[in-house]
Amino acid sequence: MTEADIDAVSAVRVQGWQAAYPGLMPQAYLDAMSVARDAAERRSRFGRRLPQACDLVAVREGAVAGWAALGPARDPDLSGISNTPGSPGVSDAPGAAPPAAEPPADRPAAGELFALYVTPGLIGTGIGRALLTAGLDRARAARWETLCLWVVRGNTRARRFYERAGFVPDGAEEAYEVAGVSVPEVRYRRPVASGAGPSRRPPAPSAPPSPPSPPASARTSS
């Protein structure tokens, strides 16, 4: 991802929230989300990310079609990192604190997938899988032993996607507030070294078939 991708990434994120979270978050909050506002906030912190944090974009036919962000895990029980609000980094949940420091050298390193969104009309075309594969490659390059993520508890589609990729719930749960409403999340994780990447298993029979399309490629910034 480059700074020139910010507007397109913000559009993917806002559209992704508006498509994924009706019934799970207040509809008025989702309707009020602004691509321009998201892009302004993203641009203001683009140059202040931690060295190990990175953004990945999937490009299809020359246009950004998906976005993922990952970096050192924020949860102290995985990485020993203490969260400090206001520290620069990448995060998707409103008000979530990014990692404040590098993991201690004497503890196993853990990474976190902070966000992964695909343009809603392109879900099911392999873009999410390409982003996740690229993210796991980055996690291996960073020598993280574990990759974790948080997913909204009621987001069954996302949970199935991550489970097919080898992530499993580890028992941790928490909630954050969106417009005065508590939104529960569950944590998933998987070993970084196991397997070559996300499962290539086809979607469940109930899913509509995807039309043939050019594959997406992922590129990154760090």
PDB file of C-alpha atoms in Angstrom:
ATOM      1  CA  MET A   1       0.000   0.000   0.000  1.00  0.00           C
ATOM      2  CA  THR A   2       1.157   3.498  -0.814  1.00  0.00           C
ATOM      3  CA  GLU A   3      -0.203   6.855   0.288  1.00  0.00           C
ATOM      4  CA  ALA A   4      -1.925   7.082  -3.079  1.00  0.00           C
ATOM      5  CA  ASP A   5      -4.067   4.071  -2.097  1.00  0.00           C
ATOM      6  CA  ILE A   6      -5.537   5.693   1.022  1.00  0.00           C
ATOM      7  CA  ASP A   7      -8.804   6.924  -0.496  1.00  0.00           C
ATOM      8  CA  ALA A   8      -9.466   3.538  -2.103  1.00  0.00           C
ATOM      9  CA  VAL A   9      -8.590   1.676   1.106  1.00  0.00           C
ATOM     10  CA  SER A  10     -10.955   3.879   3.104  1.00  0.00           C
ATOM     11  CA  ALA A  11     -13.724   3.149   0.609  1.00  0.00           C
ATOM     12  CA  VAL A  12     -13.118  -0.601   0.986  1.00  0.00           C
ATOM     13  CA  ARG A  13     -13.163  -0.332   4.784  1.00  0.00           C
ATOM     14  CA  VAL A  14     -16.316   1.794   5.007  1.00  0.00           C
ATOM     15  CA  GLN A  15     -18.180  -0.341   2.472  1.00  0.00           C
ATOM     16  CA  GLY A  16     -16.965  -3.453   4.277  1.00  0.00           C
ATOM     17  CA  TRP A  17     -18.327  -2.266   7.626  1.00  0.00           C
ATOM     18  CA  GLN A  18     -21.628  -1.212   6.083  1.00  0.00           C
ATOM     19  CA  ALA A  19     -22.013  -4.617   4.409  1.00  0.00           C
ATOM     20  CA  ALA A  20     -20.838  -6.813   7.298  1.00  0.00           C
ATOM     21  CA  TYR A  21     -22.297  -5.254  10.414  1.00  0.00           C
ATOM     22  CA  PRO A  22     -26.019  -4.430   9.974  1.00  0.00           C
ATOM     23  CA  GLY A  23     -27.753  -5.958  12.971  1.00  0.00           C
ATOM     24  CA  LEU A  24     -24.433  -6.243  14.807  1.00  0.00           C
ATOM     25  CA  MET A  25     -23.765  -2.513  15.231  1.00  0.00           C
ATOM     26  CA  PRO A  26     -26.106   0.498  15.350  1.00  0.00           C
ATOM     27  CA  GLN A  27     -27.394   1.186  11.843  1.00  0.00           C
ATOM     28  CA  ALA A  28     -27.207   4.954  12.356  1.00  0.00           C
ATOM     29  CA  TYR A  29     -23.483   4.635  13.051  1.00  0.00           C
ATOM     30  CA  LEU A  30     -22.919   2.566   9.913  1.00  0.00           C
ATOM     31  CA  ASP A  31     -24.964   4.969   7.764  1.00  0.00           C
ATOM     32  CA  ALA A  32     -22.957   7.925   9.058  1.00  0.00           C
ATOM     33  CA  MET A  33     -19.563   6.431   8.227  1.00  0.00           C
ATOM     34  CA  SER A  34     -17.647   8.662   5.834  1.00  0.00           C
ATOM     35  CA  VAL A  35     -14.981   7.627   3.345  1.00  0.00           C
ATOM     36  CA  ALA A  36     -13.572  11.158   3.354  1.00  0.00           C
ATOM     37  CA  ARG A  37     -13.317  11.246   7.151  1.00  0.00           C
ATOM     38  CA  ASP A  38     -11.770   7.791   7.311  1.00  0.00           C
ATOM     39  CA  ALA A  39      -9.229   8.763   4.643  1.00  0.00           C
ATOM     40  CA  ALA A  40      -8.287  11.967   6.456  1.00  0.00           C
ATOM     41  CA  GLU A  41      -7.629  10.048   9.684  1.00  0.00           C
ATOM     42  CA  ARG A  42      -5.708   7.341   7.831  1.00  0.00           C
ATOM     43  CA  ARG A  43      -3.585   9.884   5.992  1.00  0.00           C
ATOM     44  CA  SER A  44      -2.706  11.703   9.231  1.00  0.00           C
ATOM     45  CA  ARG A  45      -1.164   8.575  10.746  1.00  0.00           C
ATOM     46  CA  PHE A  46       0.185   6.910   7.610  1.00  0.00           C
ATOM     47  CA  GLY A  47       3.809   7.842   8.275  1.00  0.00           C
ATOM     48  CA  ARG A  48       3.710   7.043  12.000  1.00  0.00           C
ATOM     49  CA  ARG A  49       3.186   3.293  11.981  1.00  0.00           C
ATOM     50  CA  LEU A  50       5.402   0.934  13.931  1.00  0.00           C
ATOM     51  CA  PRO A  51       8.223  -0.630  11.897  1.00  0.00           C
ATOM     52  CA  GLN A  52       6.613  -4.089  11.908  1.00  0.00           C
ATOM     53  CA  ALA A  53       3.116  -2.844  11.066  1.00  0.00           C
ATOM     54  CA  CYS A  54       2.114  -3.129   7.427  1.00  0.00           C
ATOM     55  CA  ASP A  55      -0.818  -2.577   5.099  1.00  0.00           C
ATOM     56  CA  LEU A  56      -1.588  -4.872   2.180  1.00  0.00           C
ATOM     57  CA  VAL A  57      -3.826  -4.038  -0.741  1.00  0.00           C
ATOM     58  CA  ALA A  58      -5.267  -6.434  -3.292  1.00  0.00           C
ATOM     59  CA  VAL A  59      -5.370  -5.004  -6.804  1.00  0.00           C
ATOM     60  CA  ARG A  60      -7.710  -6.301  -9.475  1.00  0.00           C
ATOM     61  CA  GLU A  61      -7.758  -4.845 -12.965  1.00  0.00           C
ATOM     62  CA  GLY A  62      -5.711  -1.876 -11.730  1.00  0.00           C
ATOM     63  CA  ALA A  63      -8.040  -0.948  -8.850  1.00  0.00           C
ATOM     64  CA  VAL A  64      -7.808  -1.592  -5.121  1.00  0.00           C
ATOM     65  CA  ALA A  65     -10.283  -4.361  -4.303  1.00  0.00           C
ATOM     66  CA  GLY A  66      -9.266  -5.326  -0.777  1.00  0.00           C
ATOM     67  CA  TRP A  67      -7.186  -4.272   2.203  1.00  0.00           C
ATOM     68  CA  ALA A  68      -5.560  -5.973   5.164  1.00  0.00           C
ATOM     69  CA  ALA A  69      -3.450  -4.640   8.033  1.00  0.00           C
ATOM     70  CA  LEU A  70      -1.244  -6.507  10.460  1.00  0.00           C
ATOM     71  CA  GLY A  71       1.463  -5.893  13.016  1.00  0.00           C
ATOM     72  CA  PRO A  72       2.696  -6.968  16.457  1.00  0.00           C
ATOM     73  CA  ALA A  73      -0.063  -8.407  18.639  1.00  0.00           C
ATOM     74  CA  ARG A  74      -1.611  -5.971  21.116  1.00  0.00           C
ATOM     75  CA  ASP A  75      -2.714  -8.514  23.719  1.00  0.00           C
ATOM     76  CA  PRO A  76      -0.280  -8.837  26.646  1.00  0.00           C
ATOM     77  CA  ASP A  77      -1.043 -12.532  27.142  1.00  0.00           C
ATOM     78  CA  LEU A  78       0.292 -13.238  23.631  1.00  0.00           C
ATOM     79  CA  SER A  79       3.159 -10.808  23.234  1.00  0.00           C
ATOM     80  CA  GLY A  80       3.850  -8.949  26.457  1.00  0.00           C
ATOM     81  CA  ILE A  81       3.013  -5.663  24.747  1.00  0.00           C
ATOM     82  CA  SER A  82       1.278  -3.055  26.879  1.00  0.00           C
ATOM     83  CA  ASN A  83      -1.255  -0.864  25.076  1.00  0.00           C
ATOM     84  CA  THR A  84      -0.890   2.884  25.265  1.00  0.00           C
ATOM     85  CA  PRO A  85      -3.783   4.895  23.807  1.00  0.00           C
ATOM     86  CA  GLY A  86      -2.653   7.335  21.177  1.00  0.00           C
ATOM     87  CA  SER A  87       0.421   5.421  20.067  1.00  0.00           C
ATOM     88  CA  PRO A  88       0.776   5.267  16.274  1.00  0.00           C
ATOM     89  CA  GLY A  89      -0.152   2.002  14.633  1.00  0.00           C
ATOM     90  CA  VAL A  90      -2.877   0.229  12.708  1.00  0.00           C
ATOM     91  CA  SER A  91      -6.200  -0.865  14.143  1.00  0.00           C
ATOM     92  CA  ASP A  92      -9.756  -1.274  12.914  1.00  0.00           C
ATOM     93  CA  ALA A  93     -11.976  -1.119  16.006  1.00  0.00           C
ATOM     94  CA  PRO A  94     -13.060   2.390  17.046  1.00  0.00           C
ATOM     95  CA  GLY A  95     -10.804   3.605  19.844  1.00  0.00           C
ATOM     96  CA  ALA A  96      -8.656   0.476  19.883  1.00  0.00           C
ATOM     97  CA  ALA A  97      -5.110   1.079  21.064  1.00  0.00           C
ATOM     98  CA  PRO A  98      -2.279   0.007  18.741  1.00  0.00           C
ATOM     99  CA  PRO A  99       0.850  -1.742  20.008  1.00  0.00           C
ATOM    100  CA  ALA A 100       3.118   0.511  22.040  1.00  0.00           C
ATOM    101  CA  ALA A 101       6.401  -1.367  21.790  1.00  0.00           C
ATOM    102  CA  GLU A 102       8.206  -4.240  20.167  1.00  0.00           C
ATOM    103  CA  PRO A 103       7.766  -7.679  21.781  1.00  0.00           C
ATOM    104  CA  PRO A 104      10.436  -8.493  24.388  1.00  0.00           C
ATOM    105  CA  ALA A 105      13.245 -10.523  22.861  1.00  0.00           C
ATOM    106  CA  ASP A 106      12.864 -13.332  25.421  1.00  0.00           C
ATOM    107  CA  ARG A 107       9.213 -14.066  24.564  1.00  0.00           C
ATOM    108  CA  PRO A 108       7.737 -15.781  21.510  1.00  0.00           C
ATOM    109  CA  ALA A 109       6.688 -13.160  18.994  1.00  0.00           C
ATOM    110  CA  ALA A 110       3.003 -12.923  18.095  1.00  0.00           C
ATOM    111  CA  GLY A 111       1.413 -10.957  15.285  1.00  0.00           C
ATOM    112  CA  GLU A 112      -2.123  -9.716  14.840  1.00  0.00           C
ATOM    113  CA  LEU A 113      -4.290  -9.332  11.767  1.00  0.00           C
ATOM    114  CA  PHE A 114      -5.971  -6.030  12.594  1.00  0.00           C
ATOM    115  CA  ALA A 115      -8.287  -5.873   9.596  1.00  0.00           C
ATOM    116  CA  LEU A 116      -9.171  -7.603   6.335  1.00  0.00           C
ATOM    117  CA  TYR A 117     -11.882  -6.244   4.042  1.00  0.00           C
ATOM    118  CA  VAL A 118     -12.856  -6.869   0.428  1.00  0.00           C
ATOM    119  CA  THR A 119     -15.093  -4.711  -1.755  1.00  0.00           C
ATOM    120  CA  PRO A 120     -18.510  -6.259  -0.980  1.00  0.00           C
ATOM    121  CA  GLY A 121     -19.377  -7.074  -4.583  1.00  0.00           C
ATOM    122  CA  LEU A 122     -16.128  -9.026  -4.952  1.00  0.00           C
ATOM    123  CA  ILE A 123     -16.445 -11.229  -1.864  1.00  0.00           C
ATOM    124  CA  GLY A 124     -16.044 -14.864  -2.871  1.00  0.00           C
ATOM    125  CA  THR A 125     -13.695 -14.182  -5.782  1.00  0.00           C
ATOM    126  CA  GLY A 126     -10.476 -15.141  -3.965  1.00  0.00           C
ATOM    127  CA  ILE A 127      -9.359 -11.648  -2.991  1.00  0.00           C
ATOM    128  CA  GLY A 128      -9.679 -12.252   0.747  1.00  0.00           C
ATOM    129  CA  ARG A 129      -7.735 -15.480   0.438  1.00  0.00           C
ATOM    130  CA  ALA A 130      -4.975 -13.705  -1.501  1.00  0.00           C
ATOM    131  CA  LEU A 131      -4.715 -11.038   1.192  1.00  0.00           C
ATOM    132  CA  LEU A 132      -4.616 -13.588   3.984  1.00  0.00           C
ATOM    133  CA  THR A 133      -1.932 -15.603   2.184  1.00  0.00           C
ATOM    134  CA  ALA A 134       0.158 -12.440   1.779  1.00  0.00           C
ATOM    135  CA  GLY A 135      -0.393 -11.592   5.436  1.00  0.00           C
ATOM    136  CA  LEU A 136       0.792 -15.014   6.556  1.00  0.00           C
ATOM    137  CA  ASP A 137       3.857 -14.612   4.362  1.00  0.00           C
ATOM    138  CA  ARG A 138       4.620 -11.323   6.103  1.00  0.00           C
ATOM    139  CA  ALA A 139       4.080 -12.949   9.494  1.00  0.00           C
ATOM    140  CA  ARG A 140       6.611 -15.640   8.626  1.00  0.00           C
ATOM    141  CA  ALA A 141       9.093 -13.038   7.415  1.00  0.00           C
ATOM    142  CA  ALA A 142       8.672 -11.215  10.752  1.00  0.00           C
ATOM    143  CA  ARG A 143       9.329 -14.541  12.557  1.00  0.00           C
ATOM    144  CA  TRP A 144       6.094 -14.394  14.480  1.00  0.00           C
ATOM    145  CA  GLU A 145       5.132 -17.775  15.840  1.00  0.00           C
ATOM    146  CA  THR A 146       1.419 -17.033  16.175  1.00  0.00           C
ATOM    147  CA  LEU A 147      -1.014 -14.838  14.281  1.00  0.00           C
ATOM    148  CA  CYS A 148      -4.186 -13.763  16.081  1.00  0.00           C
ATOM    149  CA  LEU A 149      -7.221 -11.713  15.132  1.00  0.00           C
ATOM    150  CA  TRP A 150     -10.434 -10.439  16.700  1.00  0.00           C
ATOM    151  CA  VAL A 151     -13.763 -10.925  14.944  1.00  0.00           C
ATOM    152  CA  VAL A 152     -17.239  -9.692  15.864  1.00  0.00           C
ATOM    153  CA  ARG A 153     -18.963 -12.649  17.510  1.00  0.00           C
ATOM    154  CA  GLY A 154     -22.039 -12.512  15.280  1.00  0.00           C
ATOM    155  CA  ASN A 155     -20.088 -12.189  12.032  1.00  0.00           C
ATOM    156  CA  THR A 156     -20.556 -15.808  10.989  1.00  0.00           C
ATOM    157  CA  ARG A 157     -19.340 -15.297   7.434  1.00  0.00           C
ATOM    158  CA  ALA A 158     -15.985 -13.931   8.588  1.00  0.00           C
ATOM    159  CA  ARG A 159     -15.667 -16.619  11.235  1.00  0.00           C
ATOM    160  CA  ARG A 160     -16.162 -19.362   8.630  1.00  0.00           C
ATOM    161  CA  PHE A 161     -13.554 -17.725   6.391  1.00  0.00           C
ATOM    162  CA  TYR A 162     -10.928 -17.686   9.139  1.00  0.00           C
ATOM    163  CA  GLU A 163     -11.771 -21.188  10.321  1.00  0.00           C
ATOM    164  CA  ARG A 164     -11.219 -22.515   6.794  1.00  0.00           C
ATOM    165  CA  ALA A 165      -7.808 -20.826   6.910  1.00  0.00           C
ATOM    166  CA  GLY A 166      -6.814 -22.705  10.050  1.00  0.00           C
ATOM    167  CA  PHE A 167      -7.683 -20.145  12.733  1.00  0.00           C
ATOM    168  CA  VAL A 168      -9.458 -21.414  15.848  1.00  0.00           C
ATOM    169  CA  PRO A 169     -11.090 -19.570  18.769  1.00  0.00           C
ATOM    170  CA  ASP A 170      -8.708 -19.526  21.724  1.00  0.00           C
ATOM    171  CA  GLY A 171     -11.299 -18.708  24.405  1.00  0.00           C
ATOM    172  CA  ALA A 172     -10.567 -14.985  24.741  1.00  0.00           C
ATOM    173  CA  GLU A 173     -13.524 -12.622  24.415  1.00  0.00           C
ATOM    174  CA  GLU A 174     -13.966  -8.892  24.872  1.00  0.00           C
ATOM    175  CA  ALA A 175     -16.320  -6.131  23.807  1.00  0.00           C
ATOM    176  CA  TYR A 176     -15.873  -2.583  22.579  1.00  0.00           C
ATOM    177  CA  GLU A 177     -18.404   0.174  22.341  1.00  0.00           C
ATOM    178  CA  VAL A 178     -19.850   1.539  19.108  1.00  0.00           C
ATOM    179  CA  ALA A 179     -22.217   4.484  19.512  1.00  0.00           C
ATOM    180  CA  GLY A 180     -23.141   3.367  23.012  1.00  0.00           C
ATOM    181  CA  VAL A 181     -23.712  -0.276  22.053  1.00  0.00           C
ATOM    182  CA  SER A 182     -21.456  -3.067  23.296  1.00  0.00           C
ATOM    183  CA  VAL A 183     -20.115  -5.182  20.417  1.00  0.00           C
ATOM    184  CA  PRO A 184     -18.701  -8.552  21.560  1.00  0.00           C
ATOM    185  CA  GLU A 185     -15.695 -10.050  19.827  1.00  0.00           C
ATOM    186  CA  VAL A 186     -13.903 -13.388  20.006  1.00  0.00           C
ATOM    187  CA  ARG A 187     -10.219 -13.987  19.411  1.00  0.00           C
ATOM    188  CA  TYR A 188      -8.887 -16.492  16.909  1.00  0.00           C
ATOM    189  CA  ARG A 189      -5.321 -17.584  16.331  1.00  0.00           C
ATOM    190  CA  ARG A 190      -3.193 -20.053  14.429  1.00  0.00           C
ATOM    191  CA  PRO A 191       0.478 -21.006  14.274  1.00  0.00           C
ATOM    192  CA  VAL A 192       2.199 -19.055  11.529  1.00  0.00           C
ATOM    193  CA  ALA A 193       4.356 -21.948  10.380  1.00  0.00           C
ATOM    194  CA  SER A 194       1.619 -24.552   9.967  1.00  0.00           C
ATOM    195  CA  GLY A 195       0.599 -25.218   6.388  1.00  0.00           C
ATOM    196  CA  ALA A 196       1.304 -23.116   3.333  1.00  0.00           C
ATOM    197  CA  GLY A 197      -1.553 -20.678   3.775  1.00  0.00           C
ATOM    198  CA  PRO A 198      -5.338 -20.516   3.695  1.00  0.00           C
ATOM    199  CA  SER A 199      -7.278 -23.580   2.677  1.00  0.00           C
ATOM    200  CA  ARG A 200      -8.200 -23.828  -0.981  1.00  0.00           C
ATOM    201  CA  ARG A 201     -11.463 -25.608  -0.122  1.00  0.00           C
ATOM    202  CA  PRO A 202     -14.360 -24.288  -2.253  1.00  0.00           C
ATOM    203  CA  PRO A 203     -17.178 -22.345  -0.576  1.00  0.00           C
ATOM    204  CA  ALA A 204     -20.121 -24.115   1.021  1.00  0.00           C
ATOM    205  CA  PRO A 205     -22.770 -25.379  -1.443  1.00  0.00           C
ATOM    206  CA  SER A 206     -25.202 -22.707  -0.276  1.00  0.00           C
ATOM    207  CA  ALA A 207     -22.922 -19.934  -1.539  1.00  0.00           C
ATOM    208  CA  PRO A 208     -23.673 -18.630  -5.059  1.00  0.00           C
ATOM    209  CA  PRO A 209     -21.015 -19.497  -7.651  1.00  0.00           C
ATOM    210  CA  SER A 210     -18.512 -16.762  -8.440  1.00  0.00           C
ATOM    211  CA  PRO A 211     -18.042 -15.732 -12.074  1.00  0.00           C
ATOM    212  CA  PRO A 212     -14.605 -16.246 -13.604  1.00  0.00           C
ATOM    213  CA  SER A 213     -12.420 -13.212 -13.026  1.00  0.00           C
ATOM    214  CA  PRO A 214      -8.773 -12.162 -13.213  1.00  0.00           C
ATOM    215  CA  PRO A 215      -6.842 -13.073 -10.059  1.00  0.00           C
ATOM    216  CA  ALA A 216      -6.044 -10.338  -7.554  1.00  0.00           C
ATOM    217  CA  SER A 217      -2.490  -9.505  -6.616  1.00  0.00           C
ATOM    218  CA  ALA A 218      -1.429  -8.176  -3.235  1.00  0.00           C
ATOM    219  CA  ARG A 219       1.165  -5.497  -2.610  1.00  0.00           C
ATOM    220  CA  THR A 220       2.395  -4.118   0.645  1.00  0.00           C
ATOM    221  CA  SER A 221       3.983  -1.209   2.459  1.00  0.00           C
ATOM    222  CA  SER A 222       5.826  -1.301   5.751  1.00  0.00           C
TER     223      SER A 222
END
